Coordinates of C-alpha atoms in Angstrom, one line a residue:
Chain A
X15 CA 217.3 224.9 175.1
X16 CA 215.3 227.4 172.7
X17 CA 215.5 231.0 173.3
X18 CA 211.9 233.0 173.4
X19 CA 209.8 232.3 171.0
X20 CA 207.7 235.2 169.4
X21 CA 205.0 235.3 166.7
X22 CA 204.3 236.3 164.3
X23 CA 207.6 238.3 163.9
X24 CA 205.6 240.7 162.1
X25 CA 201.1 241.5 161.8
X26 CA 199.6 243.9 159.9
X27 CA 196.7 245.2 161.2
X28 CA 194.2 247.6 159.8
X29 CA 192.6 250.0 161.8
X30 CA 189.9 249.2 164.4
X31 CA 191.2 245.3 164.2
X32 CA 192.5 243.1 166.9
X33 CA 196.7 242.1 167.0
X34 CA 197.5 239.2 168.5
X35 CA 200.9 239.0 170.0
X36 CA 202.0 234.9 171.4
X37 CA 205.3 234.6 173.4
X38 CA 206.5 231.5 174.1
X39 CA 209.1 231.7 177.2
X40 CA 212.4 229.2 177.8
X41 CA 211.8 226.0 179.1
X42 CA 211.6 226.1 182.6
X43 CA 211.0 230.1 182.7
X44 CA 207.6 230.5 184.7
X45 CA 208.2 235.1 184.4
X46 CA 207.5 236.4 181.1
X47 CA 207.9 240.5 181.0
X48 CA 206.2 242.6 177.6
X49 CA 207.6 245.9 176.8
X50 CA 207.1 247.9 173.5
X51 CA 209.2 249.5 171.8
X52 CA 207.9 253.0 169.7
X53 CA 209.6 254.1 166.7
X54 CA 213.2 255.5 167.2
X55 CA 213.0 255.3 171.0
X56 CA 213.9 252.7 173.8
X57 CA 212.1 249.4 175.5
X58 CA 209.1 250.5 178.2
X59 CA 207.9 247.9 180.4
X60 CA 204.2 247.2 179.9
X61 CA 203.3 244.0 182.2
X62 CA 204.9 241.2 184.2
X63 CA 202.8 237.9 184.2
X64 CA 203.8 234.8 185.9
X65 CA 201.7 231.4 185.2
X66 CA 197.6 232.6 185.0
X67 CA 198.6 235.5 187.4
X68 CA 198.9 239.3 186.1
X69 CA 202.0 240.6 188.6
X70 CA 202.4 244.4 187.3
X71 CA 200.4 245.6 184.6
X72 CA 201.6 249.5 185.5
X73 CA 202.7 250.0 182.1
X74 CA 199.7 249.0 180.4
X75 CA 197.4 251.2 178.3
X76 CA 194.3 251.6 180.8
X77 CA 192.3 250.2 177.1
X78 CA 192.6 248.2 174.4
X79 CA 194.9 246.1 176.0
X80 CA 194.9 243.2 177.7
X81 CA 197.5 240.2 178.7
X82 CA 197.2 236.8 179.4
X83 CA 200.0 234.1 180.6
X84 CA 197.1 230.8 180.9
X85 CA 198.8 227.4 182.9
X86 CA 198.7 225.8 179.3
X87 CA 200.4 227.6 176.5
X88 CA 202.1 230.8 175.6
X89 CA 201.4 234.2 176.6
X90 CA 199.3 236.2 174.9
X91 CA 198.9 240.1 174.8
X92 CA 195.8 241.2 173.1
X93 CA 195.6 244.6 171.5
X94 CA 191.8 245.1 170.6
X95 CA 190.7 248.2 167.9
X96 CA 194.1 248.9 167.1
X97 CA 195.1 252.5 166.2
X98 CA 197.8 253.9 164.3
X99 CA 199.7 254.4 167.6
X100 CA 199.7 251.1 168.5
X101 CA 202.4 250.2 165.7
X102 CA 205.9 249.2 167.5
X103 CA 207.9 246.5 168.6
X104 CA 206.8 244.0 171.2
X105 CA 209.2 242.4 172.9
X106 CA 208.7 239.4 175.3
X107 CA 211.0 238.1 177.6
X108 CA 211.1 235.5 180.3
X109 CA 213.1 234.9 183.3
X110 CA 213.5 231.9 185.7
X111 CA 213.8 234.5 188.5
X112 CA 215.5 238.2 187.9
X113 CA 217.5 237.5 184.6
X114 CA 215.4 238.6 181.7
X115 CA 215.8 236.6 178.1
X116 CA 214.2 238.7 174.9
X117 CA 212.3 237.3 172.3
X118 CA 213.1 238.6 168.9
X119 CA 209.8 241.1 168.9
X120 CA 207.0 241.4 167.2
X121 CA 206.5 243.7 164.5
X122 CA 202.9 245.8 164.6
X123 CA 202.1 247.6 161.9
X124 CA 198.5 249.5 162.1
X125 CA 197.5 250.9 158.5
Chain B
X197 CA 213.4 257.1 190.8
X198 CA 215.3 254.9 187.9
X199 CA 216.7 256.6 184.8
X200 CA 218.7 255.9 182.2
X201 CA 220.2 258.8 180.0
X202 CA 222.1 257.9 176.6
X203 CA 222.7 261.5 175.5
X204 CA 224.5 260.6 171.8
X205 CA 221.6 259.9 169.9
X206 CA 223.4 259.1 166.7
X207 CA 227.5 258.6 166.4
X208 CA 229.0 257.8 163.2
X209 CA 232.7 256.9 162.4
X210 CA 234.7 255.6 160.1
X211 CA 235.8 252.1 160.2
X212 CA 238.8 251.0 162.4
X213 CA 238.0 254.5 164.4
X214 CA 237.3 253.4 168.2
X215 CA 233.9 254.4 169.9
X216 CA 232.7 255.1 173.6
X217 CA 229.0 255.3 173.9
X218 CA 227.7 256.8 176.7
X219 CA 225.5 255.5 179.8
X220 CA 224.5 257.4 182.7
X221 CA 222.1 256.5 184.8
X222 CA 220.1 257.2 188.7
X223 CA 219.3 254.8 191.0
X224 CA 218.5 255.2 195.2
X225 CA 219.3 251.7 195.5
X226 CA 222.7 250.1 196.4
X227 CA 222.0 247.0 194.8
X228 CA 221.3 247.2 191.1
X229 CA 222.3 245.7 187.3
X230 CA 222.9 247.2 184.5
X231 CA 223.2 246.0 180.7
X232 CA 224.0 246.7 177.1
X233 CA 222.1 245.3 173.9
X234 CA 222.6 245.7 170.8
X235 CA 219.8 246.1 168.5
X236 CA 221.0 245.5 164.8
X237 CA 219.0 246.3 161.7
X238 CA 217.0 243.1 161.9
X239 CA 215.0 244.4 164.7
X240 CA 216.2 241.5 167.5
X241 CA 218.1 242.8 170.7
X242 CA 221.2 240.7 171.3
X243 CA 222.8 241.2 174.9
X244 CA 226.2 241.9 175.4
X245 CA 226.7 242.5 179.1
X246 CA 225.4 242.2 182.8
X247 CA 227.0 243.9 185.6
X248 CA 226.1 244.0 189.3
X249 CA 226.5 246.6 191.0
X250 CA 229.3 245.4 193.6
X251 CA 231.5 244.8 190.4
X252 CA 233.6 247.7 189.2
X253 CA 236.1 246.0 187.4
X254 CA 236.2 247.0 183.6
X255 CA 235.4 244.3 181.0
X256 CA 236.7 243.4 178.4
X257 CA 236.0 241.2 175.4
X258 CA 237.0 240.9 172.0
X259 CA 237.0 244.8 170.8
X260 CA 234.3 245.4 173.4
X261 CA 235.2 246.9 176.6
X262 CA 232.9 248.9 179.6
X263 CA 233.8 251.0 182.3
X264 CA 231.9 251.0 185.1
X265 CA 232.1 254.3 187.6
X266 CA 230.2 254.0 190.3
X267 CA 231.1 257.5 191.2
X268 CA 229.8 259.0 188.1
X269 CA 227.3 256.8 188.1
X270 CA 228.4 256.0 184.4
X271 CA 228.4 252.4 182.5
X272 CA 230.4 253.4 179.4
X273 CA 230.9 251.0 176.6
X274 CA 233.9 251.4 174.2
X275 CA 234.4 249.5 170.6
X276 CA 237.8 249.2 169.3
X277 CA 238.3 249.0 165.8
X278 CA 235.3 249.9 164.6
X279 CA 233.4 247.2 162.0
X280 CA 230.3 248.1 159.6
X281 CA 229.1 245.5 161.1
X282 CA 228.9 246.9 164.7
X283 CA 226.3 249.5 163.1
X284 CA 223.6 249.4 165.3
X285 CA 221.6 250.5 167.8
X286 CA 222.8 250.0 171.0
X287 CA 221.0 250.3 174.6
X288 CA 222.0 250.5 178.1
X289 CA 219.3 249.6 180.7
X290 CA 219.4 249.3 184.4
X291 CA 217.4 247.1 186.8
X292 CA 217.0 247.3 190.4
X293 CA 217.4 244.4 192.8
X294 CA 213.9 242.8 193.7
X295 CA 212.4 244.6 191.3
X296 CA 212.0 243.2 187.4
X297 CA 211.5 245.9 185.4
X298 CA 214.2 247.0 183.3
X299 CA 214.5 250.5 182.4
X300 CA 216.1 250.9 178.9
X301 CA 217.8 254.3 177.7
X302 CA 217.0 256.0 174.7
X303 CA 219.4 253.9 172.7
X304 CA 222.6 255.5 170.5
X305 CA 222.7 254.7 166.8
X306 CA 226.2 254.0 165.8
X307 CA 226.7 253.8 162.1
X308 CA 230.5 252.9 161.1
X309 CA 231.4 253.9 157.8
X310 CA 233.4 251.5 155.5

């Protein structure tokens, strides 16, 4: 059974462009859980999505961003006009119920 | 409120020393987990430990060992024999029952000097 899928591992955006993150969860997992990770500090939950339903989106940036788990396909969070800020680690993770598997992160880099 | 507090921001030692990192954390509720990753240089975080709440037992495995006091309210984790290659970052995080957020600590950098 693959793990989480993430990718791309790392995007390079320039300022004012749109990032893309995908997250493919384990086989089976129907959960899938983004946090970010800033430079030099720990994991923050940003949204919990279950199949085309947005759970918890409390950690989410009221703009910019946006997050999408359709019935078809893997989860997408959307980062529009990026900023210099916006460069961290993504994480995804999915769970069948409360047990949470990480991807291995996206790398965002805004220059 | 939930909060996780790894107060060593950065250890180093020299190989074959042992290491305790520290986890401390604050939960109201009586039924919680908590966790250690480990977050190497490559960026990925690789998990090393669930433990429920209702478990106080230590752990151990291989040189890695925790200690779990609920008293304290401390999740310690303690590497014997140090390797270069246990340099990392490593993070406790805690998560509530019925709830699915996890909330991660600041992390602790250990960096084990060959």
């Amino acid at each position: 059974n693959a793990g989480v899928m993430q990718n791309p591992r790392h995007l390079v955006r320039r300022r004012g462009q749109e990032a893309r993150l995908r997250c493919s969860p384990m086989k089976g997992h129907s959960h899938v859980y983004w946090y970010r990770q800033l430079p030099e500090e720990g994991l923050k939950f940003m949204v919990y999505l279950q199949k085309e339903n947005i759970i918890d989106e409390s950690g989410m940036p009221k703009e910019r961003f946006s997050a999408e788990f359709p019935k078809e396909g893997p989860s997408i969070l959307r980062i529009q006009q990026v900023v210099r800020g916006d460069s961290a680690a993504y994480f995804c993770a999915s769970s069948p119920r409360e047990e949470q598997y990480f991807g291995p992160g996206t790398r965002l880099t805004v220059t | 409120a939930q909060k996780v507090t790894q107060a060593q921001t950065e250890i180093s030692v020299v190989e074959k020393e042992d290491v305790t990192l520290d986890c401390v954390y604050e939960t109201r509720d009586t039924t919680y987990y908590l966790f250690w990753y480990k977050q190497p240089p490559s960026g990925e975080l690789v998990f090393l430990i669930r433990r429920n709440s209702f478990d106080e037992q230590n752990e151990i495995s291989g040189r890695y060992s925790w200690n779990f006091q609920k008293s304290t309210s401390s999740f310690n984790f303690t590497i014997t024999a140090s390797q270069v290659v246990d340099s990392a970052v490593y993070f406790c995080a805690l998560s509530e029952s019925g709830t699915y957020k996890y909330i991660f600590g600041t992390g602790t950098r250990l960096k084990v000097l060959a």
